[in-house]
mmCIF file of C-alpha atoms in Angstrom:
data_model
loop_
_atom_site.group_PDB
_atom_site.id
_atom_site.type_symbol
_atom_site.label_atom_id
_atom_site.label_comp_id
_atom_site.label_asym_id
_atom_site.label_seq_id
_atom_site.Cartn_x
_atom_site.Cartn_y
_atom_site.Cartn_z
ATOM 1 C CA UNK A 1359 12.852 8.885 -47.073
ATOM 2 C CA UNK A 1360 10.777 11.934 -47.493
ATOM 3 C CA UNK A 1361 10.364 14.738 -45.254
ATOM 4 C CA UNK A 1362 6.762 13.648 -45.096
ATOM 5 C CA UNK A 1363 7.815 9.911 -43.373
ATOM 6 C CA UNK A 1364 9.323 9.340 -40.146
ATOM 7 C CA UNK A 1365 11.107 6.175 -38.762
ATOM 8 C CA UNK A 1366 9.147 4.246 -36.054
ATOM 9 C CA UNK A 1367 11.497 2.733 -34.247
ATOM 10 C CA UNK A 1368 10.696 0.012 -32.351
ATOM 11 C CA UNK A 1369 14.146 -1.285 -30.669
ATOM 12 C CA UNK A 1370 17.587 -1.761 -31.147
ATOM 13 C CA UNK A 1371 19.855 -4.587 -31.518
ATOM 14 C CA UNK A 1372 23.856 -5.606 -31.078
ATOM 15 C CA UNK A 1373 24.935 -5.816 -35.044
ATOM 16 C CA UNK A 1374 26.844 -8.828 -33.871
ATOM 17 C CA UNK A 1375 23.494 -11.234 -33.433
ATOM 18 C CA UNK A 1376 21.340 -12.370 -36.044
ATOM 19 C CA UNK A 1377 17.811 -10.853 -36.237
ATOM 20 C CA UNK A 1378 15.103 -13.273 -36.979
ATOM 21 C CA UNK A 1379 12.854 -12.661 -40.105
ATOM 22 C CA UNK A 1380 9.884 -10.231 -39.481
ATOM 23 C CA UNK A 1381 7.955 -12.312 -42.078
ATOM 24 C CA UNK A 1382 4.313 -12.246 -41.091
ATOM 25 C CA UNK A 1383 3.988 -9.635 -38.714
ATOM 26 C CA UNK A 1384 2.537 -6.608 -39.002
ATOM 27 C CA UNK A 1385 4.644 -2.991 -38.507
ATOM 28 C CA UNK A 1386 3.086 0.020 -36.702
ATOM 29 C CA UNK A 1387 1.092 1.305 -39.416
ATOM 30 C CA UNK A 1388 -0.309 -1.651 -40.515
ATOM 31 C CA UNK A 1389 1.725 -2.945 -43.196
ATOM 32 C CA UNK A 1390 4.792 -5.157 -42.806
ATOM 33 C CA UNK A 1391 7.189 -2.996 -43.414
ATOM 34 C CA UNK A 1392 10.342 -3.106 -42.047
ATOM 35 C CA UNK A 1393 13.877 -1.930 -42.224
ATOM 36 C CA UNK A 1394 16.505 -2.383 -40.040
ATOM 37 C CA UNK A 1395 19.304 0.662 -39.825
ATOM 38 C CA UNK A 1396 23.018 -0.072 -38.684
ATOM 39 C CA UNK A 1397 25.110 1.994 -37.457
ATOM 40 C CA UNK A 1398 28.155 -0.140 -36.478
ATOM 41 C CA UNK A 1399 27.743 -1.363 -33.640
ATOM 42 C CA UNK A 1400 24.041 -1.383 -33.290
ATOM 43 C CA UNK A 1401 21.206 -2.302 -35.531
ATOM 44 C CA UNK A 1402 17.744 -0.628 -34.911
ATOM 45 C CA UNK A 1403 14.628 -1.777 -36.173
ATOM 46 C CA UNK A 1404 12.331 0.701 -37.567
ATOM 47 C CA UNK A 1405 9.325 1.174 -40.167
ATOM 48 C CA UNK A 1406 8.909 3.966 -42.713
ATOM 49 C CA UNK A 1407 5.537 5.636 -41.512
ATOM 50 C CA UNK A 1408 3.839 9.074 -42.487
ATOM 51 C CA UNK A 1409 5.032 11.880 -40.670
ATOM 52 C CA UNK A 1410 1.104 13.140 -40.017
ATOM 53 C CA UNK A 1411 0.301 9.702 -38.998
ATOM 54 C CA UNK A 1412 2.657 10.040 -35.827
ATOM 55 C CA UNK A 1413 2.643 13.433 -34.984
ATOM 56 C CA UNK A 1414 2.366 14.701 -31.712
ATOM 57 C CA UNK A 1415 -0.833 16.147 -32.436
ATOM 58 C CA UNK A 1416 -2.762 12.999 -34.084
ATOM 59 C CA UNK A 1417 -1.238 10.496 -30.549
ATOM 60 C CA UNK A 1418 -3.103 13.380 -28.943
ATOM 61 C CA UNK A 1419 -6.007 13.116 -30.263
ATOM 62 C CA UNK A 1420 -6.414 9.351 -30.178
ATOM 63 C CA UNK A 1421 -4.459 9.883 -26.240
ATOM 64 C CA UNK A 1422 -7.693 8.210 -25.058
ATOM 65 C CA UNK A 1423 -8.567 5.682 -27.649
ATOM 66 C CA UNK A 1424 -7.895 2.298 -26.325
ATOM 67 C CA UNK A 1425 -9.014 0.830 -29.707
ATOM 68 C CA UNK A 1426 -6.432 2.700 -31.248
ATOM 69 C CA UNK A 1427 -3.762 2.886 -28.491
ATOM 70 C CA UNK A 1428 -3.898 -0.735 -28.093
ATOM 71 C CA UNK A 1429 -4.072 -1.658 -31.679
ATOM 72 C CA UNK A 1430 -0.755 0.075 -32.270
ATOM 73 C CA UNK A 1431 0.587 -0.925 -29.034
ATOM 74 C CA UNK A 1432 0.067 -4.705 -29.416
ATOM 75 C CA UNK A 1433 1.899 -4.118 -33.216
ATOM 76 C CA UNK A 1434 4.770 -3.010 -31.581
ATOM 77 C CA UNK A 1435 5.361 -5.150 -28.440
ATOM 78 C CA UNK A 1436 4.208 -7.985 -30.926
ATOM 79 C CA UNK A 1437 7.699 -6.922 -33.468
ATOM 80 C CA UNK A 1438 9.742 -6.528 -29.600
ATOM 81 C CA UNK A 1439 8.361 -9.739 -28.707
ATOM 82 C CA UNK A 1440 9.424 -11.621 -31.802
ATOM 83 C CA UNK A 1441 12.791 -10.058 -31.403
ATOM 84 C CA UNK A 1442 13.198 -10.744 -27.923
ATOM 85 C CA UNK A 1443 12.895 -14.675 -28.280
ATOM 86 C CA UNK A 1444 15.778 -15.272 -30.298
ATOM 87 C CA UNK A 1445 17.996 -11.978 -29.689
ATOM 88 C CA UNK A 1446 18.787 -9.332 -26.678
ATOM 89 C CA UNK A 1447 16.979 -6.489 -27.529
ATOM 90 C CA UNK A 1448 16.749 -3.469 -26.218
ATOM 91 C CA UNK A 1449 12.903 -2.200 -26.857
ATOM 92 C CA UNK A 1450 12.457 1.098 -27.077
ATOM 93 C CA UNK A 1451 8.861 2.427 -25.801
ATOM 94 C CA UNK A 1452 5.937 2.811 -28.252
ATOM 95 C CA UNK A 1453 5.859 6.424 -30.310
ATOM 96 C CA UNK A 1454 9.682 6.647 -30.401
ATOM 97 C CA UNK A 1455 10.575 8.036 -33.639
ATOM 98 C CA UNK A 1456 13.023 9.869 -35.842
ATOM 99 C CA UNK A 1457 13.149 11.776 -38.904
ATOM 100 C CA UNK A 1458 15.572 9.789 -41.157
ATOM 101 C CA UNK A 1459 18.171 7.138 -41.206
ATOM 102 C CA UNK A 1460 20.999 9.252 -41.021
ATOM 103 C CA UNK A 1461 19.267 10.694 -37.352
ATOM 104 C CA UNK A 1462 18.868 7.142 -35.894
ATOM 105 C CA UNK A 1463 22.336 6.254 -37.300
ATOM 106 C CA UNK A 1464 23.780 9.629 -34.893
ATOM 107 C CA UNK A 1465 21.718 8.674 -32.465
ATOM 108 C CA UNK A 1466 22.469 5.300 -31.858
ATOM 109 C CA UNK A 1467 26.788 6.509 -32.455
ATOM 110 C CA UNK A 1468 26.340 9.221 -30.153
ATOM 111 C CA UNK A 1469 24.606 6.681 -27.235
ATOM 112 C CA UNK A 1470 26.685 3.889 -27.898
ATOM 113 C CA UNK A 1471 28.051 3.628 -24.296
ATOM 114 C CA UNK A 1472 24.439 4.322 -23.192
ATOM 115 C CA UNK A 1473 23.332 1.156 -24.845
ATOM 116 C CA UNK A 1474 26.521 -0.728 -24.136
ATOM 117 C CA UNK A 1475 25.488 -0.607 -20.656
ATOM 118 C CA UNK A 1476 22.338 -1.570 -21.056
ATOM 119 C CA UNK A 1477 22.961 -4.651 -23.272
ATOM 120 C CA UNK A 1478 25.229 -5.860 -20.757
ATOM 121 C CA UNK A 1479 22.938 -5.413 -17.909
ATOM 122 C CA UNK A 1480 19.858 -7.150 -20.070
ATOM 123 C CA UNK A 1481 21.768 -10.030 -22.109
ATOM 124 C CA UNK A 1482 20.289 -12.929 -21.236
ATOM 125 C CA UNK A 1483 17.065 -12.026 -19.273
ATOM 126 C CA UNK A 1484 13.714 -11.063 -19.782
ATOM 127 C CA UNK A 1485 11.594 -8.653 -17.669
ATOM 128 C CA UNK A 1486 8.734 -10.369 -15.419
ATOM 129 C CA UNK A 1487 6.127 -7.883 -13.659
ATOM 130 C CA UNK A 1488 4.262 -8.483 -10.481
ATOM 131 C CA UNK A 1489 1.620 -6.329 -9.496
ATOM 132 C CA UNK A 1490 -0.262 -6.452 -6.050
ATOM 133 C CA UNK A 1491 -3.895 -5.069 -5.085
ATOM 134 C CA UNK A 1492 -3.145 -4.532 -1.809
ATOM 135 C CA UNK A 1493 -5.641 -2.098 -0.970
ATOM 136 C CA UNK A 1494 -8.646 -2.690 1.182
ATOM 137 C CA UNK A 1495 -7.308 -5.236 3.443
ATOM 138 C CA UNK A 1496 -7.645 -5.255 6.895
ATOM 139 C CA UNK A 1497 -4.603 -6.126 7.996
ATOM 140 C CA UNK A 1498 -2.935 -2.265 6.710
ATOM 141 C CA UNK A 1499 -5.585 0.011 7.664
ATOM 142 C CA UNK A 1500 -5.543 -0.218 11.571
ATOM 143 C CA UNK A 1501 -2.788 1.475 14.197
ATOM 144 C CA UNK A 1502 -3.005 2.609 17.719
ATOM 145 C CA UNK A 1503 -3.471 6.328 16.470
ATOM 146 C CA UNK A 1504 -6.110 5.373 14.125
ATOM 147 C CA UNK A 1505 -7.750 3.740 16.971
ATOM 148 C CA UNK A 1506 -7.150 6.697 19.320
ATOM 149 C CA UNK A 1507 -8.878 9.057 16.863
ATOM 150 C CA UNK A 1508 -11.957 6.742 16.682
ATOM 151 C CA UNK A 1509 -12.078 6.734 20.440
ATOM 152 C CA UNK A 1510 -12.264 10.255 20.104
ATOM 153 C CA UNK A 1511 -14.784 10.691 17.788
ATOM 154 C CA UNK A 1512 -17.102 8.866 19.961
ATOM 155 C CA UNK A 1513 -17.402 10.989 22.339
ATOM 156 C CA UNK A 1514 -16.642 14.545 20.513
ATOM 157 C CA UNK A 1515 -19.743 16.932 20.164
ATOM 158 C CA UNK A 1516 -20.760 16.755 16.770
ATOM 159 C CA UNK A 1517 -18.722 19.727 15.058
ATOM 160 C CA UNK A 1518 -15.585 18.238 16.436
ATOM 161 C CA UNK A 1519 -16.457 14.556 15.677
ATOM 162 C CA UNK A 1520 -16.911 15.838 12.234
ATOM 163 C CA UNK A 1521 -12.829 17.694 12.164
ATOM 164 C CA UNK A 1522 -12.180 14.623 13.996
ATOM 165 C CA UNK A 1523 -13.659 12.179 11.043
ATOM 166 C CA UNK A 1524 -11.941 14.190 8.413
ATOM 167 C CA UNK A 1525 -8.222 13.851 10.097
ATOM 168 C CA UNK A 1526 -9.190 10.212 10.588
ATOM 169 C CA UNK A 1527 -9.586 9.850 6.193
ATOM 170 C CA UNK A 1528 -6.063 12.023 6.473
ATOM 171 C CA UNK A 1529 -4.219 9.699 8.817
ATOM 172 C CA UNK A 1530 -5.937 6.494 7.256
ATOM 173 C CA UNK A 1531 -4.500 7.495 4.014
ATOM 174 C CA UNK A 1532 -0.994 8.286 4.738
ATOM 175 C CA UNK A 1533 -1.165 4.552 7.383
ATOM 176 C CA UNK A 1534 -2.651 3.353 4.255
ATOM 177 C CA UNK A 1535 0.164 4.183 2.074
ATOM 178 C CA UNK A 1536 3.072 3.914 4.206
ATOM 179 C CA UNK A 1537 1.760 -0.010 4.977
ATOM 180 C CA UNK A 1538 1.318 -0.543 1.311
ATOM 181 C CA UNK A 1539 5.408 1.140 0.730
ATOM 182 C CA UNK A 1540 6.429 -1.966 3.263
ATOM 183 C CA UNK A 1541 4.588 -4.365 2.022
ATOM 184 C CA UNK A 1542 6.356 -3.620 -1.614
ATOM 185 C CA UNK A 1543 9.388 -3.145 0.129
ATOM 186 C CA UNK A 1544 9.388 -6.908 2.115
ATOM 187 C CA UNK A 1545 8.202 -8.321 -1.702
ATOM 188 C CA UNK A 1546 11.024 -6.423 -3.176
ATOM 189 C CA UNK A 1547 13.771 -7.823 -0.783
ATOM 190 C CA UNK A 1548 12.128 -11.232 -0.803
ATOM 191 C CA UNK A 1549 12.377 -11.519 -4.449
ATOM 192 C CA UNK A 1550 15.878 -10.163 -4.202
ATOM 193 C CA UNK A 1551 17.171 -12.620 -1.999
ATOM 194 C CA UNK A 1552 15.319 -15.568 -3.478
ATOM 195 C CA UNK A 1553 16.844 -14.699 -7.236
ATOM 196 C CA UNK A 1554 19.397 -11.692 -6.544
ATOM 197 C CA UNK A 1555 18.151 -10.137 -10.124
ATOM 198 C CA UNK A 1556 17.625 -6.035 -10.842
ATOM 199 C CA UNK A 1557 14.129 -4.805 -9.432
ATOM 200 C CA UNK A 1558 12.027 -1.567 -10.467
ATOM 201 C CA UNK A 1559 10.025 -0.710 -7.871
ATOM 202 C CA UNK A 1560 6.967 1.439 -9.138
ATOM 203 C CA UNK A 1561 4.846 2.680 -6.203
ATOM 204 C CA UNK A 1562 1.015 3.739 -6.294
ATOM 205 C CA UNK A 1563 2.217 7.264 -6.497
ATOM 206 C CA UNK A 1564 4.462 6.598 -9.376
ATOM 207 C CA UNK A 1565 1.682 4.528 -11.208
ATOM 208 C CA UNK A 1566 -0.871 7.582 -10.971
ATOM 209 C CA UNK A 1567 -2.831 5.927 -8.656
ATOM 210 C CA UNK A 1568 -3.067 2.280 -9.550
ATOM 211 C CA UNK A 1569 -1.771 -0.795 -8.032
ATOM 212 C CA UNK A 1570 2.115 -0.786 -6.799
ATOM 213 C CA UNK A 1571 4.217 -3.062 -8.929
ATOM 214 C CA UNK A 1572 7.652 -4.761 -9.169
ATOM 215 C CA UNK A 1573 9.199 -5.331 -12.378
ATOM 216 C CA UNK A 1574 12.461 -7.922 -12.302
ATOM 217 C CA UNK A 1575 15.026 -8.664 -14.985
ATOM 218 C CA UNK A 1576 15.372 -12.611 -14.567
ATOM 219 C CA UNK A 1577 17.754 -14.542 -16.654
ATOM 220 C CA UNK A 1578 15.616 -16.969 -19.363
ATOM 221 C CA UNK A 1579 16.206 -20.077 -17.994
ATOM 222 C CA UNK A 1580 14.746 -18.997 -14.587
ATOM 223 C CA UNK A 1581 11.773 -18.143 -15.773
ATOM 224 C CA UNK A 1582 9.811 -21.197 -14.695
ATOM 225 C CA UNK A 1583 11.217 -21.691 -11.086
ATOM 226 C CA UNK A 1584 10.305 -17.628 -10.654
ATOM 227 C CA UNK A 1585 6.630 -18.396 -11.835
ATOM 228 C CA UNK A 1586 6.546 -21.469 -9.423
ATOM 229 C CA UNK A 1587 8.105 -19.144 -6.998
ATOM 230 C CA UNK A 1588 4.953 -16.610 -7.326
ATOM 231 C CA UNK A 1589 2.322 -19.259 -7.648
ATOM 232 C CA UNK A 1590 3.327 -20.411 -3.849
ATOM 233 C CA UNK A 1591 3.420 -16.485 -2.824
ATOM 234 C CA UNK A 1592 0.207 -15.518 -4.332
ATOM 235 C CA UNK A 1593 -1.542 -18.680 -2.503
ATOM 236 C CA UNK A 1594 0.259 -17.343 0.846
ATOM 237 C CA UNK A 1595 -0.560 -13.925 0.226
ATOM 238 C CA UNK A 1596 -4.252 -15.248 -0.417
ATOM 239 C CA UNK A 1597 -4.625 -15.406 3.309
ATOM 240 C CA UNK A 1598 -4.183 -11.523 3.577
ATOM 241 C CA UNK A 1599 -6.620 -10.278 0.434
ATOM 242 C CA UNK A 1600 -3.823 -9.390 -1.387
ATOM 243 C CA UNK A 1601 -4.130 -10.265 -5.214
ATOM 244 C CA UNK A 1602 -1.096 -10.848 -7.017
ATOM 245 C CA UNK A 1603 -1.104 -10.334 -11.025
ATOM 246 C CA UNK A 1604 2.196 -11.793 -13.141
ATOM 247 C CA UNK A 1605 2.804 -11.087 -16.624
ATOM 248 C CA UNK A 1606 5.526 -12.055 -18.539
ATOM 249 C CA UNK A 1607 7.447 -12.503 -19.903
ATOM 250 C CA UNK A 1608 8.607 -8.983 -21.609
ATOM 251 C CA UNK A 1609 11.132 -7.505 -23.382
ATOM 252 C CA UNK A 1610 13.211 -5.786 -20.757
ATOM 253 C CA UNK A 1611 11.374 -2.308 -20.893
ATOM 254 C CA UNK A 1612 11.771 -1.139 -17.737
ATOM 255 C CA UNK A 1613 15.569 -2.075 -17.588
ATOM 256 C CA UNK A 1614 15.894 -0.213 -21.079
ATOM 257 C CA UNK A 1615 16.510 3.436 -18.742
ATOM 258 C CA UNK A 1616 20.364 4.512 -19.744
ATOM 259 C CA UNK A 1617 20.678 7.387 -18.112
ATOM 260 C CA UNK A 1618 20.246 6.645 -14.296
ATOM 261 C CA UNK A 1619 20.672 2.642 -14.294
ATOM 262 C CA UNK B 83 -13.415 -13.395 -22.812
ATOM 263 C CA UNK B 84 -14.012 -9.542 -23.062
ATOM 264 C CA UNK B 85 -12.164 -8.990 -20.064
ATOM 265 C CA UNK B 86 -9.064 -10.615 -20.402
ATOM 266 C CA UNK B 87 -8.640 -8.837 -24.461
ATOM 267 C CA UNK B 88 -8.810 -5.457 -22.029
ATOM 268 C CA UNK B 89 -6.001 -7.119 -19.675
ATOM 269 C CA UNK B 90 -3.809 -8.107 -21.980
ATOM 270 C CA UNK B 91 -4.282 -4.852 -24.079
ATOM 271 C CA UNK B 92 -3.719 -2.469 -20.830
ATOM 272 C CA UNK B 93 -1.232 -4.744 -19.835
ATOM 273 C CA UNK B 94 0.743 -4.284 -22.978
ATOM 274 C CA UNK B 95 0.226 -0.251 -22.809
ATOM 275 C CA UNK B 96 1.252 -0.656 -19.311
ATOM 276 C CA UNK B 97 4.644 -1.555 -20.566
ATOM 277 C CA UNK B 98 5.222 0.404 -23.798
ATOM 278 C CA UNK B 99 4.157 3.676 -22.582
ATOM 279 C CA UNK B 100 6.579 5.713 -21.809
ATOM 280 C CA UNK B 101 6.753 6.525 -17.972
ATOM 281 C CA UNK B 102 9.949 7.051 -16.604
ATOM 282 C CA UNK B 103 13.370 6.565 -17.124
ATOM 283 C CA UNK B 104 13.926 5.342 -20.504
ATOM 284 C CA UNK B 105 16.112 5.227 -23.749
ATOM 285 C CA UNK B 106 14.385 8.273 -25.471
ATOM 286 C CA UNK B 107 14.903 8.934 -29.237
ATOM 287 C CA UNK B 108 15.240 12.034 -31.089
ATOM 288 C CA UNK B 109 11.705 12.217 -30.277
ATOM 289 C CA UNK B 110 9.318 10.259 -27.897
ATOM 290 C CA UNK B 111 5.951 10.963 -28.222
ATOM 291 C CA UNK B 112 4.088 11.657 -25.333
ATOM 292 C CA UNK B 113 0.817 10.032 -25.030
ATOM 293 C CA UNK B 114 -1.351 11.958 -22.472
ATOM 294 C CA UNK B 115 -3.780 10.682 -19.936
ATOM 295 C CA UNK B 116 -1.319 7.717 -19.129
ATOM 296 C CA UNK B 117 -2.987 7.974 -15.544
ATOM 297 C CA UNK B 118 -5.953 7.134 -16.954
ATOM 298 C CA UNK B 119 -4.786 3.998 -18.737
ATOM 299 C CA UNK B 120 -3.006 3.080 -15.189
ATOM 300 C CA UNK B 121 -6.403 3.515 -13.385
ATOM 301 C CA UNK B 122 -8.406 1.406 -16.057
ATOM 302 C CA UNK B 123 -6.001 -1.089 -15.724
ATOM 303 C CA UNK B 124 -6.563 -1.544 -11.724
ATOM 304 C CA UNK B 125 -10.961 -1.325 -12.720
ATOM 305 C CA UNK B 126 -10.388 -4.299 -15.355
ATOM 306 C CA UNK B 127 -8.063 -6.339 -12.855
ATOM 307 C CA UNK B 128 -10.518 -5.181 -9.773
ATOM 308 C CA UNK B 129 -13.304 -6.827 -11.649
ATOM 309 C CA UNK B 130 -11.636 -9.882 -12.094
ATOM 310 C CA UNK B 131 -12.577 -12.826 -9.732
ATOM 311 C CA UNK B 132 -9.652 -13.576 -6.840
ATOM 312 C CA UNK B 133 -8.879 -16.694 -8.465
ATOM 313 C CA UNK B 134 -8.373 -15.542 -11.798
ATOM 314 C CA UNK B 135 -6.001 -12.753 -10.654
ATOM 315 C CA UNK B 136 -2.633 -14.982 -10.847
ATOM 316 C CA UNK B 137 -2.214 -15.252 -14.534
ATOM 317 C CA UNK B 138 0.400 -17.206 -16.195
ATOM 318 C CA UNK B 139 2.235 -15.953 -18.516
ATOM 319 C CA UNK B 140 0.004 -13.477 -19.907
ATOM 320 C CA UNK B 141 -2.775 -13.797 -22.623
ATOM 321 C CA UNK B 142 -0.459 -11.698 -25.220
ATOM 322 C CA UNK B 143 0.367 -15.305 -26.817
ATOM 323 C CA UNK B 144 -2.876 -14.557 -28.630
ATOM 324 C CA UNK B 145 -2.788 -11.019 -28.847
ATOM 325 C CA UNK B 146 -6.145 -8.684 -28.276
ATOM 326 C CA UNK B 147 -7.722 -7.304 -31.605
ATOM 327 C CA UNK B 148 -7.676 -10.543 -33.214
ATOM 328 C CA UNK B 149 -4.765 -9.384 -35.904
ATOM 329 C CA UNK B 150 -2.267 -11.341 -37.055
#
């Protein structure tokens, strides 16, 4: 390697398993190039790419680029994905890079405990995500002080109905959002006592805005009872407006976190 | 079906971006505007019909982009 070429690194193996041949797919940069780098007891696999091409300044400039954020994103959950069917990996997010071999071989020595723990708590499952659009239903957006304030409103001269209206958006936000942080919640503890499996919560709040969603880690022969297990939610859920989206499944990215799982 | 390429594709950003706690390397790349991607992802499922919403597994099986 060259000073002018990074390694893309796209996750990171026990060197006890077997990887599968990467024979036909395509690496980050649009070759299918691949090299996997061992450090004893890990293996990562990484590609060789141009330093310029992954620079913090060029993912900046494409930052809002779908084309090209999703054309390199599907590339690398497509080599994860691959990897993931017939080993545990541990997949690292997209743009994680280093400057040579001999970095990613410190790297992966000096967090070897790090990863320990997370191969243990991954082995064997694969990550499922639920997402709910919960917002706009009826059923979260009414209290007795919501009601109170409409009352109000009613019958306030104008300049106060208009203070009033404003504190009504206030307080129908914050009902709004603490309904939609129980609602998670009750999935969350339904899901945990149906499979007992590690959740990530991510809340509106955490998600910038967009729809709440719960990640799980489920083990790969459950798979198929858990998507059974959603279809009959979602249908009961249907009753409320709330939409339910599953994907899966994933490579265990959200249960990759070392440092606070 | 133009709007289930943009599903899968946000869906798979959705996962690989980095967001939280994670497994960094000796450098992660930031990608900026991540809110963004989260907020186009709730406008693509938000156009979606009710029905369609429950989607399994996802479309990745045959990737968006059409690459091999």
């Amino acid at each position: 390697m060259t000073g002018e070429s990074v390694l893309y690194t796209y996750g990171i193996a026990s060197s006890g398993e077997a990887l599968p041949s990467l024979e036909g797919l395509v690496s980050i940069d649009g070759r299918a190039s691949f090299r996997e780098v061992r450090e004893d007891r890990w293996t990562a696999v990484a590609s060789e790419v141009p330093a310029a091409e992954f620079s913090q300044e060029e993912v900046d400039r494409h930052s809002t680029d779908l084309e090209w954020l999703g054309r390199l994103g599907v590339r690398h959950q497509r080599v994860n994905e691959h990897l993931s069917q017939s080993t545990d990996i541990i997949p690292l997010r997209a743009f994680t890079l280093f400057s040579s071999e001999e970095a990613l071989r410190g790297w992966l020595q000096k967090h070897s405990d790090e990863l320990e723990r997370v191969h243990a708590r991954t082995r064997g499952s694969l990550e499922w995500t639920l997402r709910f659009e919960v917002r706009g239903t009826d059923w979260m957006d009414e209290t007795a002080e919501l009601a109170g304030i409409r009352a109000e409103i009613e019958s306030a001269p104008s300049g106060k109905a208009f203070l009033l209206q404003k504190k009504l958006e206030r307080e129908a936000e914050r009902v709004r959002d603490e309904a939609e942080e129980r609602f998670i919640g009750e999935m969350e503890r339904s899901i945990s006592e149906r499979f007992g499996v590690p959740a990530v919560i991510e809340s509106r709040d955490t998600r910038g805005g967009a729809d709440p969603q719960i990640s799980v880690l489920m083990p790969r022969g459950r798979g198929e009872e858990f998507e059974e297990w959603v279809v009959r939610l979602a249908e009961d859920l249907r009753s409320k407006n709330v939409g339910v989206l599953l994907t899966g499944p994933w490579p265990p990215y959200s249960f990759a976190g070392g440092v606070h799982g | 079906m133009a709007e289930n390429r943009d599903l899968s594709l946000l869906e798979t950003l959705d996962h690989l971006l980095d967001r939280g706690v994670v497994i960094t390397g000796e450098a992660t790349i930031s990608v900026a505007d991540v809110d963004l991607l989260y907020l186009g992802l709730s406008v693509v499922l938000g156009n979606i019909d009710a029905v369609d919403r429950l989607r399994l597994p996802p479309s990745l099986k045959k990737p968006p982009g059409g690459e091999s």
